[in-house]
mmCIF file of C-alpha atoms in Angstrom:
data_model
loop_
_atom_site.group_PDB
_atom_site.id
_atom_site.type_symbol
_atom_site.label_atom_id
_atom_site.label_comp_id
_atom_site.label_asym_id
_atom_site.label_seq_id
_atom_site.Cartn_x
_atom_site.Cartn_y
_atom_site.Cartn_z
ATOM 1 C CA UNK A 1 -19.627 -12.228 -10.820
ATOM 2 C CA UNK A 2 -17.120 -11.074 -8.211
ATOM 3 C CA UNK A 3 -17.025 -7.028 -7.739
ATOM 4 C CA UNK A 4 -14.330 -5.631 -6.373
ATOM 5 C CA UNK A 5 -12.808 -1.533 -6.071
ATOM 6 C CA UNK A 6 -9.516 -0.893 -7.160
ATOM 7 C CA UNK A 7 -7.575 1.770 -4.993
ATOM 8 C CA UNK A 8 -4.931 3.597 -7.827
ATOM 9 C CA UNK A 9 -1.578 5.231 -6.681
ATOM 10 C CA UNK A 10 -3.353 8.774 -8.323
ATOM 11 C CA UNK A 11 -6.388 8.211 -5.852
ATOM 12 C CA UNK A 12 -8.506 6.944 -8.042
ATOM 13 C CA UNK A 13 -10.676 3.605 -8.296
ATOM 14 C CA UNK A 14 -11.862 1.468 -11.032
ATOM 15 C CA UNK A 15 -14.666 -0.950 -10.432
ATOM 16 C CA UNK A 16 -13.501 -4.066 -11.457
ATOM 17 C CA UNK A 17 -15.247 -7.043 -12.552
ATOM 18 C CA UNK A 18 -13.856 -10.905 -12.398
ATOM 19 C CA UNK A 19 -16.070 -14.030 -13.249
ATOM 20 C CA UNK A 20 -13.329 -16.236 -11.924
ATOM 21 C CA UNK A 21 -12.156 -19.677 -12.495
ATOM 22 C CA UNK A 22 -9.092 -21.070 -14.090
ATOM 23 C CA UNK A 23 -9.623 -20.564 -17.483
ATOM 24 C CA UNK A 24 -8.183 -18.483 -20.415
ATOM 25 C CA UNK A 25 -7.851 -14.629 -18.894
ATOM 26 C CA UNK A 26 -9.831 -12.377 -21.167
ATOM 27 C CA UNK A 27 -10.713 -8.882 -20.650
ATOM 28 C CA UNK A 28 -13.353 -6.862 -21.513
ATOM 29 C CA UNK A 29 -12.941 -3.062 -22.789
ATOM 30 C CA UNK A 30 -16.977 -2.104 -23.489
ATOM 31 C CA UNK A 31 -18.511 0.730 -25.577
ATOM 32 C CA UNK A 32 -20.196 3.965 -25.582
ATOM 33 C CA UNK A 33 -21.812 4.893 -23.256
ATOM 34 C CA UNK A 34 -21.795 1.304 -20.717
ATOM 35 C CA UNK A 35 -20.481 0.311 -17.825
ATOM 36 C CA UNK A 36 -17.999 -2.422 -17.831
ATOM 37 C CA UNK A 37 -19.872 -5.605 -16.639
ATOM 38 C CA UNK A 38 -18.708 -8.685 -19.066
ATOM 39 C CA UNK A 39 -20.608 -9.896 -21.978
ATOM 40 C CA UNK A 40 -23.075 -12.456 -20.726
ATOM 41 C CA UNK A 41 -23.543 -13.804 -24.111
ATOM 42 C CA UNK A 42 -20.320 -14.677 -24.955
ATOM 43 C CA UNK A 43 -19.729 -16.483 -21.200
ATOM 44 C CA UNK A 44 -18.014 -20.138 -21.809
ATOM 45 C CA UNK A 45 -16.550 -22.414 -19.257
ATOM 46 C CA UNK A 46 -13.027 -22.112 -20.679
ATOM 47 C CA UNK A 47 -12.902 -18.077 -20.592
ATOM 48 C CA UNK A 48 -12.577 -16.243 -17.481
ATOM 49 C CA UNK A 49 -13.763 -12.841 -18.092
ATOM 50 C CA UNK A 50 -12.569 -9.677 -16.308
ATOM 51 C CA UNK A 51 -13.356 -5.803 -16.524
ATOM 52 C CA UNK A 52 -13.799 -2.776 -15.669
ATOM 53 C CA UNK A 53 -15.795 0.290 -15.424
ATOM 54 C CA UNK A 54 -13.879 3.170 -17.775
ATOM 55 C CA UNK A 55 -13.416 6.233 -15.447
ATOM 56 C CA UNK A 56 -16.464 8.215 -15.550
ATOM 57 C CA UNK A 57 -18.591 5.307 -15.459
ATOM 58 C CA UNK A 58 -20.184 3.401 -12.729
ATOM 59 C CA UNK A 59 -17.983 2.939 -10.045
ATOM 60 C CA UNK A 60 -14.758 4.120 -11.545
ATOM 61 C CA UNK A 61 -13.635 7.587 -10.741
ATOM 62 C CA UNK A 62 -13.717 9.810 -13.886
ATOM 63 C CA UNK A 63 -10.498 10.908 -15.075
ATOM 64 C CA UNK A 64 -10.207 14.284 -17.373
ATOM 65 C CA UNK A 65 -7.761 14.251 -21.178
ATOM 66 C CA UNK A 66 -7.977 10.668 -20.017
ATOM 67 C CA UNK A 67 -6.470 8.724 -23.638
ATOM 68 C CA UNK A 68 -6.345 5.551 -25.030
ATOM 69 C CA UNK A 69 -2.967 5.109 -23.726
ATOM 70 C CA UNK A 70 -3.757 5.755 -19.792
ATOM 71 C CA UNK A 71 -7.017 3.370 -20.817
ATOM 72 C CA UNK A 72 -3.978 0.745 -21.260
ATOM 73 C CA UNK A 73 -2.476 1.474 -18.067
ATOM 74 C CA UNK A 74 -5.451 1.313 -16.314
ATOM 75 C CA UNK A 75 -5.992 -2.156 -17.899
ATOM 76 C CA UNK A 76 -2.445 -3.233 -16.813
ATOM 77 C CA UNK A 77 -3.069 -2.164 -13.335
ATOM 78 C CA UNK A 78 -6.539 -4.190 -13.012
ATOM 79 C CA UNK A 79 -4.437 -7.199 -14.355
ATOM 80 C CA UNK A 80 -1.537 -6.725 -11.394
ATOM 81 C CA UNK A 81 -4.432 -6.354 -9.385
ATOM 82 C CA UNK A 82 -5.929 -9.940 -10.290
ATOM 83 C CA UNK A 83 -2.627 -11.471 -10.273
ATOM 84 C CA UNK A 84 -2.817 -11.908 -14.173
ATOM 85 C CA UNK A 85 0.614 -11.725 -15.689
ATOM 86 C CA UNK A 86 -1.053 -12.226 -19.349
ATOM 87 C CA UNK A 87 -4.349 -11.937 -20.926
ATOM 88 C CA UNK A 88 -6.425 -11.523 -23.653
ATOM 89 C CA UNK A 89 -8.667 -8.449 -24.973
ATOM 90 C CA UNK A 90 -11.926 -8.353 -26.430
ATOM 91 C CA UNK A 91 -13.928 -5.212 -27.018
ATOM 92 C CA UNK A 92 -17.277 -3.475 -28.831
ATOM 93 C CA UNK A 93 -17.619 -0.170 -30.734
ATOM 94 C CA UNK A 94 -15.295 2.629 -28.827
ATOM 95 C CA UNK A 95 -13.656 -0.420 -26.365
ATOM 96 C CA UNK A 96 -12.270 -2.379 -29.534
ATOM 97 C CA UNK A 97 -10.039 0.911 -30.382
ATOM 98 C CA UNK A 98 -9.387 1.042 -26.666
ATOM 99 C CA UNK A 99 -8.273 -2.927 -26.793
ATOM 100 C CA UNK A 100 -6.341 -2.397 -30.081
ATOM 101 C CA UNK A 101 -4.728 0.948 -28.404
ATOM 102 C CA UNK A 102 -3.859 -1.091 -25.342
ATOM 103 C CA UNK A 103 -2.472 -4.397 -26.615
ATOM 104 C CA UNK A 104 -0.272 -1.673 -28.904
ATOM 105 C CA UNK A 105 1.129 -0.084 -25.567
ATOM 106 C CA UNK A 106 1.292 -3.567 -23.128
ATOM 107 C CA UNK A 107 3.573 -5.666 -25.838
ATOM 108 C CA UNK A 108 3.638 -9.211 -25.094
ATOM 109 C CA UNK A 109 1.645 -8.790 -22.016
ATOM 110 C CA UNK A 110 -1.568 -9.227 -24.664
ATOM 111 C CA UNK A 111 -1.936 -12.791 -25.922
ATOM 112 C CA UNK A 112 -4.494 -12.182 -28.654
ATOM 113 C CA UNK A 113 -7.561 -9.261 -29.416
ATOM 114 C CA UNK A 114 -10.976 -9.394 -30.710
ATOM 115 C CA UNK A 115 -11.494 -6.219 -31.943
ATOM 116 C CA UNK A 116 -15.641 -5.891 -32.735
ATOM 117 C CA UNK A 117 -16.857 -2.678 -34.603
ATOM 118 C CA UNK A 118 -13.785 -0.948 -34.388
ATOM 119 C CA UNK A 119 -12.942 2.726 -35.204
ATOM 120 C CA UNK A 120 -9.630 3.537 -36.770
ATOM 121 C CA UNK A 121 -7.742 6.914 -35.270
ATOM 122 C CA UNK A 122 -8.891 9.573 -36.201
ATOM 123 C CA UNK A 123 -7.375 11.500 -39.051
ATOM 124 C CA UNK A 124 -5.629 8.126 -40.123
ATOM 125 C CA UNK A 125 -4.204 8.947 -43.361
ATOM 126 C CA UNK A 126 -5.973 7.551 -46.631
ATOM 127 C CA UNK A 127 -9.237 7.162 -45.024
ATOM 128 C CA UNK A 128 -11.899 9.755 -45.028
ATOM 129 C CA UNK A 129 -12.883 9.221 -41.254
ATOM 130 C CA UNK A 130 -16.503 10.397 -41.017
ATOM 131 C CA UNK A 131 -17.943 8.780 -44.585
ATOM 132 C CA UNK A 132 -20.877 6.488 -44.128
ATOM 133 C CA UNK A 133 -21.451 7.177 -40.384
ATOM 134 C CA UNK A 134 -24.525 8.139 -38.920
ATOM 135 C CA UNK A 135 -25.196 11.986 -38.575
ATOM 136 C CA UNK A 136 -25.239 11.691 -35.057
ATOM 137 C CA UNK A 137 -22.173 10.377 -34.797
ATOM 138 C CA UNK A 138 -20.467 12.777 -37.105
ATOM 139 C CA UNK A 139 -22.196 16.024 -34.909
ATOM 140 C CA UNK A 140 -20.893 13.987 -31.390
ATOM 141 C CA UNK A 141 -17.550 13.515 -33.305
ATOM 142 C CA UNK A 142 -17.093 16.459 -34.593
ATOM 143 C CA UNK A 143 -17.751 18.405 -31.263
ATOM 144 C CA UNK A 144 -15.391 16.070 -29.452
ATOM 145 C CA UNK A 145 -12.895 17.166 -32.475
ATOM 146 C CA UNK A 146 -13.210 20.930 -31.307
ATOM 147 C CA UNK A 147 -12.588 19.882 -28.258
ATOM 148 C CA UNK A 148 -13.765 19.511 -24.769
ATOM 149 C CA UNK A 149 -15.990 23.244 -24.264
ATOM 150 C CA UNK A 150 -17.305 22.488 -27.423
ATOM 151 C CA UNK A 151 -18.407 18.819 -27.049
ATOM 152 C CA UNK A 152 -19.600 19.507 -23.770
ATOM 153 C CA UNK A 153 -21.932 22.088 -25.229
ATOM 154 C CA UNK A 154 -23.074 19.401 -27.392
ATOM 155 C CA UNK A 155 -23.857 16.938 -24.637
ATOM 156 C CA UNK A 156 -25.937 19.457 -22.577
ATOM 157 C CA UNK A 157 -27.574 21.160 -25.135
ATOM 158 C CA UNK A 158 -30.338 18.932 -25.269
ATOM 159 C CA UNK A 159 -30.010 16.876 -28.713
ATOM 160 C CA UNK A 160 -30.961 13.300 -28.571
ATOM 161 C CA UNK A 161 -28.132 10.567 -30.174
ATOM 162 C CA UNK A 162 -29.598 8.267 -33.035
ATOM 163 C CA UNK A 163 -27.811 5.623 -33.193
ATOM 164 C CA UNK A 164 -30.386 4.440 -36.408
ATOM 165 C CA UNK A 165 -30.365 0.542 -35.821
ATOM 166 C CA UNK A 166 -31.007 -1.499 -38.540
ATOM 167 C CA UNK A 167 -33.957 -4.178 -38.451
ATOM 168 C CA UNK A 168 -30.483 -6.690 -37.705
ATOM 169 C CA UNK A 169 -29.186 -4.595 -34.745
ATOM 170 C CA UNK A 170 -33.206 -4.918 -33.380
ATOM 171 C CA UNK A 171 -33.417 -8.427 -33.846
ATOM 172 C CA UNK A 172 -30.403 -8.882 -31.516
ATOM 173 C CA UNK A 173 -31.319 -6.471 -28.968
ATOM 174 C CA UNK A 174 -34.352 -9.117 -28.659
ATOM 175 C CA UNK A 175 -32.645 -11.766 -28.356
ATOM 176 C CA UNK A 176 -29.467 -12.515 -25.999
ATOM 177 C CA UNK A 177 -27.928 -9.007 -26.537
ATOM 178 C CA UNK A 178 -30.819 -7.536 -24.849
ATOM 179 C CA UNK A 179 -27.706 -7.837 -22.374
ATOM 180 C CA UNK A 180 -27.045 -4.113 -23.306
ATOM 181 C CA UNK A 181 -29.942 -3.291 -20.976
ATOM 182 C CA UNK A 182 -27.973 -3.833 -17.939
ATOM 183 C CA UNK A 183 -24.772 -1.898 -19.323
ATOM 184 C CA UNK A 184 -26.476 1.395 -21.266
ATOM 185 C CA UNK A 185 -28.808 2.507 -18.714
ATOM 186 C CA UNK A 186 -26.509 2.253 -15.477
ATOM 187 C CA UNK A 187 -23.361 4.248 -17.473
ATOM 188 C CA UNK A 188 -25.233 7.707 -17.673
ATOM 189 C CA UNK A 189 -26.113 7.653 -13.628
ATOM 190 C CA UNK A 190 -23.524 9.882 -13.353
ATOM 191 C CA UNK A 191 -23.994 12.283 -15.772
ATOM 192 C CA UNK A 192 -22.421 12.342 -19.256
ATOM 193 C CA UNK A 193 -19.086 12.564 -18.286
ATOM 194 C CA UNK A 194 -17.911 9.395 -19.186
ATOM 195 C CA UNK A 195 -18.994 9.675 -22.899
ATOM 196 C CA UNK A 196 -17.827 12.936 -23.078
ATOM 197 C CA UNK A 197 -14.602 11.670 -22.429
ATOM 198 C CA UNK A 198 -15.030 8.560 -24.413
ATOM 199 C CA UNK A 199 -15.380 10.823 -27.404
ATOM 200 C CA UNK A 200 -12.755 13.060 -26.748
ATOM 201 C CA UNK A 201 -10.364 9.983 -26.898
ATOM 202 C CA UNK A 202 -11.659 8.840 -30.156
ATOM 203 C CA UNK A 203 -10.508 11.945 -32.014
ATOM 204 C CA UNK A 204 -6.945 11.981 -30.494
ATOM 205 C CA UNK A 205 -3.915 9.917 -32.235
ATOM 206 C CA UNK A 206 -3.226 6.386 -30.941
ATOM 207 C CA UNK A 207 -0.760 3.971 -31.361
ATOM 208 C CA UNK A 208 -2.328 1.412 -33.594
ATOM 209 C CA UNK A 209 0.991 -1.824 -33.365
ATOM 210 C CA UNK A 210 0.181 -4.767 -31.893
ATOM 211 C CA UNK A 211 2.248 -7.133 -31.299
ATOM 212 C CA UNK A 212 -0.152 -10.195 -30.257
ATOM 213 C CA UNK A 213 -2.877 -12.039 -32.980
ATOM 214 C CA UNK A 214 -5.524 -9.495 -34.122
ATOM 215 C CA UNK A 215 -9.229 -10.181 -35.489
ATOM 216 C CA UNK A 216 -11.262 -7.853 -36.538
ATOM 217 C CA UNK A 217 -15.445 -8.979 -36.495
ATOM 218 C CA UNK A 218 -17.131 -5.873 -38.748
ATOM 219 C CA UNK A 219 -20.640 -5.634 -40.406
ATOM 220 C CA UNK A 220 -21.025 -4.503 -43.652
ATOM 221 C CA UNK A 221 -24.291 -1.999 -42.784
ATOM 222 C CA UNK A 222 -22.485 -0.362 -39.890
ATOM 223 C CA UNK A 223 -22.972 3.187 -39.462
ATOM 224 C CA UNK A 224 -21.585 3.783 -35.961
ATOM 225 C CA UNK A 225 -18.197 2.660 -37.142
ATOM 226 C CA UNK A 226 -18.387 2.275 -40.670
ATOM 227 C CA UNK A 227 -16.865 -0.745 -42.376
ATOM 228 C CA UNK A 228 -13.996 1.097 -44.112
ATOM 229 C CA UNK A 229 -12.817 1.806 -40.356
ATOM 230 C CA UNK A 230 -12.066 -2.220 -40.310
ATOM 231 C CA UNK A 231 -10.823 -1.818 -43.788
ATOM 232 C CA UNK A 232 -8.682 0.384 -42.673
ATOM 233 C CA UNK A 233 -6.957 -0.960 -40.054
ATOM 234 C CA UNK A 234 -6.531 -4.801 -41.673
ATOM 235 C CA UNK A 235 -4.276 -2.785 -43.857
ATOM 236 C CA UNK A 236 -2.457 -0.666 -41.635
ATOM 237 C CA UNK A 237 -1.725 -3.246 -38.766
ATOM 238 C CA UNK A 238 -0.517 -6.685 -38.426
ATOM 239 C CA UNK A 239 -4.329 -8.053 -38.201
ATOM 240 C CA UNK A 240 -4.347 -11.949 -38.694
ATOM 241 C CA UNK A 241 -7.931 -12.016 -40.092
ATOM 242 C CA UNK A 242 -10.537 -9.549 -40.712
ATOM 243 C CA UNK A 243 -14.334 -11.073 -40.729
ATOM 244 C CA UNK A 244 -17.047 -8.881 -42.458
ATOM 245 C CA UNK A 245 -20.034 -10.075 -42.522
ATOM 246 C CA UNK A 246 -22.082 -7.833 -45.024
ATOM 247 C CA UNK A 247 -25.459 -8.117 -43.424
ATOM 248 C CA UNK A 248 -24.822 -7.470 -40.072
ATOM 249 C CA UNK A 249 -24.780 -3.716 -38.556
ATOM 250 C CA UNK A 250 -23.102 -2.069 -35.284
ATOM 251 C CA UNK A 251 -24.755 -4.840 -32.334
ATOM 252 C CA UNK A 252 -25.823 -7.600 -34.657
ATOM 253 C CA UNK A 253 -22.444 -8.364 -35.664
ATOM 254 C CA UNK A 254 -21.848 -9.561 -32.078
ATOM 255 C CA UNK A 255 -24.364 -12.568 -33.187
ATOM 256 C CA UNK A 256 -21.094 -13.876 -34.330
ATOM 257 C CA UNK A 257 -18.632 -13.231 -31.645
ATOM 258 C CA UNK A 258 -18.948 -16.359 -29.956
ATOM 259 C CA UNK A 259 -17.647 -18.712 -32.411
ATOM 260 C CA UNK A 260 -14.793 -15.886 -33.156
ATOM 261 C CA UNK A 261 -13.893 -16.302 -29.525
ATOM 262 C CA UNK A 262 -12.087 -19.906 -30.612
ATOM 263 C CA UNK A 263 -9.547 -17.317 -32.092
ATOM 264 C CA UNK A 264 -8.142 -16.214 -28.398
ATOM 265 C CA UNK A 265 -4.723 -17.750 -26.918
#
């Protein structure tokens, strides 16, 4: 895995990530709270996976009432930095929005997105945004949703996130996604800024049109971004295929990302 530091024209720098190679260009927007290093699990010979730390996280300068929209420009300008003039998006949990949000704002500069355990904007109309998710993530959400003196009050007041993983999500944390060990511990070296902003982005609006193939990968038991998030959005966008799998929770789903990759161009 080639590291390298991105120098922006607003003096900041991303950590990027590139595995290299010639294949298929596919980048990776990760979740809450990681850093940005690509999925070992889903590595293939024909993908060439690229990334970066969001700001606040690792190596990437943090960036306050940072959105899902300057996300997407930061993603262009790691692409212009790799010489990529097209490429695909993949992301978990928080990064799916922020892949779904990006390939919205970059047009036809997005071949195709994987979207895994996505949430839909918050107050979308017609859904009722909070039912069915953990109460951890409803007291983290709702904070961000007062906004950022009151979330940050809820980050340093002590109170411990419990993110209730099923006996599924377990199981795969075991197995080859114990890969999140590398990416969960490293993203809070810095503090919780990173999440904090995260969070804050979730509860803002964001343009939800992409142009390029969408599939959505939900489970069924999901309380981090319950399923009628993916429900949701399969009905509001132009999503090519939606794949629930009712067994499968927040990280187990990702036991099926692999042969959903075959869906990128």
């Amino acid at each position: 895995m080639i590291e390298k530091d991105l120098r922006l024209s607003d003096g900041r720098t991303l950590h990027v990530y590139d595995s290299g190679g010639d294949g298929l260009p596919v980048c990776w927007l990760h979740g809450t709270p990681n850093i940005g290093l690509p999925p070992e699990p889903l590595f293939r010979d024909d993908l060439r996976w690229v990334s970066f730390d969001r700001p606040g996280y690792g190596g990437s300068t943090r960036h306050l009432d940072r959105s899902v929209a300057s996300v997407a420009t930061d993603t262009a300008a790691v692409a212009d930095f790799l010489g990529l003039d097209r490429l695909a998006l993949v992301g978990h949990s928080g990064g799916a929005s922020f892949a779904l949000g990006a390939a919205s704002l970059l047009g036809t500069r997005v071949s195709s997105v994987l979207a895994v355990s996505a949430l839909a904007p918050f107050g979308a109309k017609g859904l009722d945004w909070f039912a069915g998710m953990i109460p951890s993530g409803v007291a983290s959400l709702t904070a961000a949703a007062a906004g950022r003196e009151a979330k940050e009050r809820h980050e340093n007041s002590g109170v411990e996130y419990d993110p209730e993983f099923t006996e599924a999500d377990v199981a795969a944390f075991n197995g080859e996604w114990s890969f999140f060990g590398k990416v969960a511990g490293p993203a809070m070296a810095n503090g919780p800024g990173g999440l904090i902003d995260d969070d804050l982005c979730y509860v803002q609006p964001w343009i939800y049109n992409p142009i390029s193939p969408v599939m959505l990968l939900h489970g069924g038991q999901d309380g981090i971004a319950p399923p009628t998030h993916a429900d949701w959005l399969a009905h509001h966008m132009s999503v090519t295929e939606l794949l629930l799998y009712p067994a499968e929770s927040h990280i187990s789903v990702l036991t099926h990302a692999r042969e959903a990759l075959d869906f990128l161009e």
